[in-house]
PDB file of C-alpha atoms in Angstrom:
ATOM      1  CA  MET A 694      -0.179   0.100   0.083  1.00  0.00           C
ATOM      2  CA  THR A 695       1.595   3.377  -1.009  1.00  0.00           C
ATOM      3  CA  ARG A 696       1.849   6.045   1.899  1.00  0.00           C
ATOM      4  CA  LYS A 697      -1.192   8.287   0.257  1.00  0.00           C
ATOM      5  CA  SER A 698      -3.640   5.466  -0.028  1.00  0.00           C
ATOM      6  CA  ARG A 699      -2.576   4.375   3.754  1.00  0.00           C
ATOM      7  CA  THR A 700      -3.283   8.090   5.085  1.00  0.00           C
ATOM      8  CA  SER A 701      -6.687   7.965   2.872  1.00  0.00           C
ATOM      9  CA  HIS A 702      -7.764   4.769   4.223  1.00  0.00           C
ATOM     10  CA  ILE A 703      -6.772   6.061   7.749  1.00  0.00           C
ATOM     11  CA  SER A 704      -8.909   9.405   7.405  1.00  0.00           C
ATOM     12  CA  VAL A 705     -11.858   7.232   6.053  1.00  0.00           C
ATOM     13  CA  VAL A 706     -11.829   5.207   9.416  1.00  0.00           C
ATOM     14  CA  ALA A 707     -11.367   8.199  11.490  1.00  0.00           C
ATOM     15  CA  VAL A 708     -14.437  10.205   9.946  1.00  0.00           C
ATOM     16  CA  GLY A 709     -16.671   6.973  10.250  1.00  0.00           C
ATOM     17  CA  LEU A 710     -15.223   6.744  13.655  1.00  0.00           C
ATOM     18  CA  MET A 711     -16.563  10.058  14.679  1.00  0.00           C
ATOM     19  CA  LEU A 712     -19.880   9.767  12.724  1.00  0.00           C
ATOM     20  CA  THR A 713     -20.306   6.565  14.893  1.00  0.00           C
ATOM     21  CA  LEU A 714     -19.491   8.029  18.183  1.00  0.00           C
ATOM     22  CA  SER A 715     -21.218  11.154  17.594  1.00  0.00           C
ATOM     23  CA  ALA A 716     -24.665   9.218  17.062  1.00  0.00           C
ATOM     24  CA  CYS A 717     -23.945   7.827  20.412  1.00  0.00           C
ATOM     25  CA  THR A 718     -23.855  10.827  22.281  1.00  0.00           C
ATOM     26  CA  ASP A 719     -26.999  12.313  24.211  1.00  0.00           C
ATOM     27  CA  ALA A 720     -27.572  15.749  22.232  1.00  0.00           C
ATOM     28  CA  GLY A 721     -30.577  16.722  24.746  1.00  0.00           C
ATOM     29  CA  PRO A 722     -33.747  17.005  24.424  1.00  0.00           C
ATOM     30  CA  THR A 723     -35.530  17.381  21.487  1.00  0.00           C
ATOM     31  CA  PRO A 724     -38.108  20.459  21.799  1.00  0.00           C
ATOM     32  CA  ASN A 725     -41.904  19.549  21.173  1.00  0.00           C
ATOM     33  CA  PRO A 726     -43.732  21.840  18.704  1.00  0.00           C
ATOM     34  CA  SER A 727     -46.419  23.434  20.245  1.00  0.00           C
ATOM     35  CA  PRO A 728     -49.977  22.040  18.979  1.00  0.00           C
ATOM     36  CA  SER A 729     -51.406  23.478  16.522  1.00  0.00           C
ATOM     37  CA  PRO A 730     -55.051  24.782  16.946  1.00  0.00           C
ATOM     38  CA  THR A 731     -56.534  21.693  15.302  1.00  0.00           C
ATOM     39  CA  ASP A 732     -54.505  19.699  17.468  1.00  0.00           C
ATOM     40  CA  THR A 733     -56.086  20.587  20.525  1.00  0.00           C
ATOM     41  CA  ALA A 734     -59.600  20.943  18.992  1.00  0.00           C
ATOM     42  CA  THR A 735     -59.398  17.158  17.938  1.00  0.00           C
ATOM     43  CA  ALA A 736     -57.712  15.915  21.026  1.00  0.00           C
ATOM     44  CA  GLN A 737     -60.403  14.107  23.117  1.00  0.00           C
ATOM     45  CA  PRO A 738     -59.160  11.830  26.954  1.00  0.00           C
ATOM     46  CA  ALA A 739     -58.836   8.582  26.902  1.00  0.00           C
ATOM     47  CA  PRO A 740     -61.930   6.516  28.029  1.00  0.00           C
ATOM     48  CA  THR A 741     -62.147   5.766  31.613  1.00  0.00           C
ATOM     49  CA  SER A 742     -63.333   2.378  31.498  1.00  0.00           C
ATOM     50  CA  THR A 743     -64.142  -0.213  28.144  1.00  0.00           C
ATOM     51  CA  ILE A 744     -67.437  -1.293  29.475  1.00  0.00           C
ATOM     52  CA  ALA A 745     -70.115  -0.165  27.827  1.00  0.00           C
ATOM     53  CA  PRO A 746     -72.926   1.934  30.398  1.00  0.00           C
ATOM     54  CA  ASP A 747     -75.411  -0.970  30.322  1.00  0.00           C
ATOM     55  CA  ALA A 748     -72.719  -3.262  31.185  1.00  0.00           C
ATOM     56  CA  LEU A 749     -71.822  -1.112  34.058  1.00  0.00           C
ATOM     57  CA  ASP A 750     -75.134  -1.151  34.986  1.00  0.00           C
ATOM     58  CA  ASP A 751     -75.912  -4.617  34.913  1.00  0.00           C
ATOM     59  CA  GLY A 752     -72.605  -5.387  36.954  1.00  0.00           C
ATOM     60  CA  VAL A 753     -73.699  -2.856  39.752  1.00  0.00           C
ATOM     61  CA  ARG A 754     -77.218  -4.501  39.730  1.00  0.00           C
ATOM     62  CA  VAL A 755     -75.527  -8.193  40.013  1.00  0.00           C
ATOM     63  CA  ALA A 756     -73.260  -6.540  43.010  1.00  0.00           C
ATOM     64  CA  GLU A 757     -76.193  -5.124  45.005  1.00  0.00           C
ATOM     65  CA  GLU A 758     -78.328  -8.217  44.070  1.00  0.00           C
ATOM     66  CA  ALA A 759     -75.435 -10.433  45.581  1.00  0.00           C
ATOM     67  CA  MET A 760     -74.621  -8.255  48.690  1.00  0.00           C
ATOM     68  CA  THR A 761     -78.573  -8.316  49.719  1.00  0.00           C
ATOM     69  CA  SER A 762     -78.778 -12.172  48.951  1.00  0.00           C
ATOM     70  CA  PHE A 763     -75.525 -12.699  51.268  1.00  0.00           C
ATOM     71  CA  ALA A 764     -76.845  -9.912  53.965  1.00  0.00           C
ATOM     72  CA  ASN A 765     -80.110 -12.053  54.463  1.00  0.00           C
ATOM     73  CA  HIS A 766     -78.620 -14.443  56.725  1.00  0.00           C
ATOM     74  CA  ASN A 767     -82.415 -14.923  58.915  1.00  0.00           C
ATOM     75  CA  ARG A 768     -82.655 -18.663  57.213  1.00  0.00           C
ATOM     76  CA  SER A 769     -81.489 -21.738  56.786  1.00  0.00           C
ATOM     77  CA  TYR A 770     -78.339 -22.372  55.153  1.00  0.00           C
ATOM     78  CA  GLU A 771     -80.093 -24.122  52.365  1.00  0.00           C
ATOM     79  CA  GLU A 772     -82.045 -21.286  51.182  1.00  0.00           C
ATOM     80  CA  TRP A 773     -79.436 -18.758  51.726  1.00  0.00           C
ATOM     81  CA  TRP A 774     -76.815 -20.558  49.685  1.00  0.00           C
ATOM     82  CA  ALA A 775     -79.810 -21.516  46.962  1.00  0.00           C
ATOM     83  CA  GLU A 776     -80.046 -17.567  46.339  1.00  0.00           C
ATOM     84  CA  LEU A 777     -77.159 -16.766  46.490  1.00  0.00           C
ATOM     85  CA  SER A 778     -74.804 -19.463  44.439  1.00  0.00           C
ATOM     86  CA  PRO A 779     -75.992 -18.655  41.260  1.00  0.00           C
ATOM     87  CA  MET A 780     -74.532 -15.113  41.571  1.00  0.00           C
ATOM     88  CA  LEU A 781     -71.054 -16.548  41.915  1.00  0.00           C
ATOM     89  CA  THR A 782     -67.912 -17.582  39.907  1.00  0.00           C
ATOM     90  CA  ASN A 783     -66.752 -21.206  40.321  1.00  0.00           C
ATOM     91  CA  ASP A 784     -63.814 -19.800  42.980  1.00  0.00           C
ATOM     92  CA  ALA A 785     -66.396 -17.874  44.819  1.00  0.00           C
ATOM     93  CA  LEU A 786     -68.717 -21.067  45.011  1.00  0.00           C
ATOM     94  CA  LEU A 787     -65.519 -22.783  46.835  1.00  0.00           C
ATOM     95  CA  ALA A 788     -64.705 -19.943  48.668  1.00  0.00           C
ATOM     96  CA  TYR A 789     -68.109 -19.064  50.179  1.00  0.00           C
ATOM     97  CA  GLU A 790     -69.499 -23.043  50.073  1.00  0.00           C
ATOM     98  CA  GLY A 791     -70.267 -23.949  53.908  1.00  0.00           C
ATOM     99  CA  THR A 792     -70.150 -20.236  55.198  1.00  0.00           C
ATOM    100  CA  ASN A 793     -72.741 -20.370  58.395  1.00  0.00           C
ATOM    101  CA  PRO A 794     -75.166 -17.074  57.059  1.00  0.00           C
ATOM    102  CA  ALA A 795     -75.846 -16.704  60.867  1.00  0.00           C
ATOM    103  CA  ARG A 796     -72.325 -15.641  61.182  1.00  0.00           C
ATOM    104  CA  VAL A 797     -72.231 -13.185  58.258  1.00  0.00           C
ATOM    105  CA  ARG A 798     -72.456  -9.748  59.937  1.00  0.00           C
ATOM    106  CA  PRO A 799     -74.455  -7.528  57.630  1.00  0.00           C
ATOM    107  CA  SER A 800     -77.655  -7.633  57.367  1.00  0.00           C
ATOM    108  CA  GLN A 801     -79.087  -5.352  54.969  1.00  0.00           C
ATOM    109  CA  VAL A 802     -77.683  -3.040  51.839  1.00  0.00           C
ATOM    110  CA  THR A 803     -78.099   0.677  52.952  1.00  0.00           C
ATOM    111  CA  GLY A 804     -77.757   2.211  49.507  1.00  0.00           C
ATOM    112  CA  PRO A 805     -77.007   1.672  46.147  1.00  0.00           C
ATOM    113  CA  GLY A 806     -73.564   0.064  44.883  1.00  0.00           C
ATOM    114  CA  VAL A 807     -71.177   2.849  42.879  1.00  0.00           C
ATOM    115  CA  VAL A 808     -68.709   1.756  40.143  1.00  0.00           C
ATOM    116  CA  ALA A 809     -65.239   1.706  42.064  1.00  0.00           C
ATOM    117  CA  SER A 810     -63.155   0.557  38.720  1.00  0.00           C
ATOM    118  CA  ALA A 811     -63.598  -1.152  35.735  1.00  0.00           C
ATOM    119  CA  PRO A 812     -60.074  -1.513  34.515  1.00  0.00           C
ATOM    120  CA  ASN A 813     -61.540  -4.143  31.525  1.00  0.00           C
ATOM    121  CA  PHE A 814     -63.854  -5.513  29.836  1.00  0.00           C
ATOM    122  CA  ASN A 815     -64.318  -8.622  31.876  1.00  0.00           C
ATOM    123  CA  GLN A 816     -63.769  -7.290  35.603  1.00  0.00           C
ATOM    124  CA  MET A 817     -65.157  -4.174  37.821  1.00  0.00           C
ATOM    125  CA  SER A 818     -65.324  -3.540  41.667  1.00  0.00           C
ATOM    126  CA  VAL A 819     -68.594  -2.134  43.334  1.00  0.00           C
ATOM    127  CA  LEU A 820     -68.923  -0.691  46.543  1.00  0.00           C
ATOM    128  CA  VAL A 821     -72.015  -1.432  48.293  1.00  0.00           C
ATOM    129  CA  PRO A 822     -73.182  -0.055  51.411  1.00  0.00           C
ATOM    130  CA  THR A 823     -74.520  -1.972  54.100  1.00  0.00           C
ATOM    131  CA  ASP A 824     -75.806  -1.460  58.022  1.00  0.00           C
ATOM    132  CA  ILE A 825     -71.788  -2.373  58.913  1.00  0.00           C
ATOM    133  CA  GLY A 826     -69.819  -0.530  56.388  1.00  0.00           C
ATOM    134  CA  GLN A 827     -69.447  -0.610  52.477  1.00  0.00           C
ATOM    135  CA  TYR A 828     -68.503  -4.175  50.859  1.00  0.00           C
ATOM    136  CA  THR A 829     -66.348  -4.130  48.109  1.00  0.00           C
ATOM    137  CA  ILE A 830     -67.679  -6.486  45.381  1.00  0.00           C
ATOM    138  CA  GLU A 831     -65.222  -7.898  42.526  1.00  0.00           C
ATOM    139  CA  LEU A 832     -67.127  -9.003  39.883  1.00  0.00           C
ATOM    140  CA  ILE A 833     -65.982 -10.620  36.589  1.00  0.00           C
ATOM    141  CA  ARG A 834     -67.717 -11.019  33.387  1.00  0.00           C
ATOM    142  CA  GLN A 835     -67.904 -14.616  31.747  1.00  0.00           C
ATOM    143  CA  GLY A 836     -70.206 -17.083  30.021  1.00  0.00           C
ATOM    144  CA  ASP A 837     -73.365 -16.740  28.476  1.00  0.00           C
ATOM    145  CA  GLY A 838     -75.264 -16.169  31.529  1.00  0.00           C
ATOM    146  CA  HIS A 839     -78.340 -14.545  29.511  1.00  0.00           C
ATOM    147  CA  GLY A 840     -78.690 -17.134  26.613  1.00  0.00           C
ATOM    148  CA  ASN A 841     -78.255 -14.902  24.121  1.00  0.00           C
ATOM    149  CA  GLY A 842     -74.556 -14.537  23.504  1.00  0.00           C
ATOM    150  CA  THR A 843     -74.069 -11.597  26.054  1.00  0.00           C
ATOM    151  CA  PRO A 844     -71.720 -12.214  29.191  1.00  0.00           C
ATOM    152  CA  SER A 845     -73.081 -12.221  32.619  1.00  0.00           C
ATOM    153  CA  TRP A 846     -71.379 -10.820  35.612  1.00  0.00           C
ATOM    154  CA  PHE A 847     -70.386 -13.098  38.561  1.00  0.00           C
ATOM    155  CA  VAL A 848     -69.308 -12.216  41.829  1.00  0.00           C
ATOM    156  CA  ASP A 849     -65.815 -13.503  42.533  1.00  0.00           C
ATOM    157  CA  ARG A 850     -65.486 -11.921  46.171  1.00  0.00           C
ATOM    158  CA  LEU A 851     -67.410  -9.907  48.728  1.00  0.00           C
ATOM    159  CA  THR A 852     -64.868  -8.173  50.831  1.00  0.00           C
ATOM    160  CA  PRO A 853     -65.766  -6.228  54.089  1.00  0.00           C
ATOM    161  CA  PRO A 854     -64.687  -3.036  55.396  1.00  0.00           C
ATOM    162  CA  ALA A 855     -61.217  -2.842  55.944  1.00  0.00           C
ATOM    163  CA  ASP A 856     -62.134  -2.016  59.721  1.00  0.00           C
ATOM    164  CA  LEU A 857     -63.560  -5.271  60.409  1.00  0.00           C
ATOM    165  CA  GLY A 858     -59.986  -6.942  60.461  1.00  0.00           C
TER     166      GLY A 858
END
């Protein structure tokens, strides 16, 4: 290799190395352009729930019915369980089967249920007030409980007020 071609070769490598290294350095934050009036006019907030309002209403209704049935403990176990069990998920059936209704502390629902969260299409939490405090009812939507292809809400958990510990 001649002296001139060797120098050219080293120069090309050096320039390539400089370009590579300059791409690796942090040039600082890139300024965000301010939105145009048309951008701000069409911007909309993200939805807080992916569940349709009528499905949310159905979930609240199921939570209220389940809590009412759960709290109605002045009857035999068989009657109590026959009314409550169709509203429960399989996990909840296992968890609450054998519960002595006489040991259930709330005796009535004292107001309407309110959606606490609905993180996705198949889950929601409903707060239901009772005579001993607010229960949290966890619901899961599954199956074809309506017989028309529409999933139904089922209770997965009835959580008592925190201060009952």
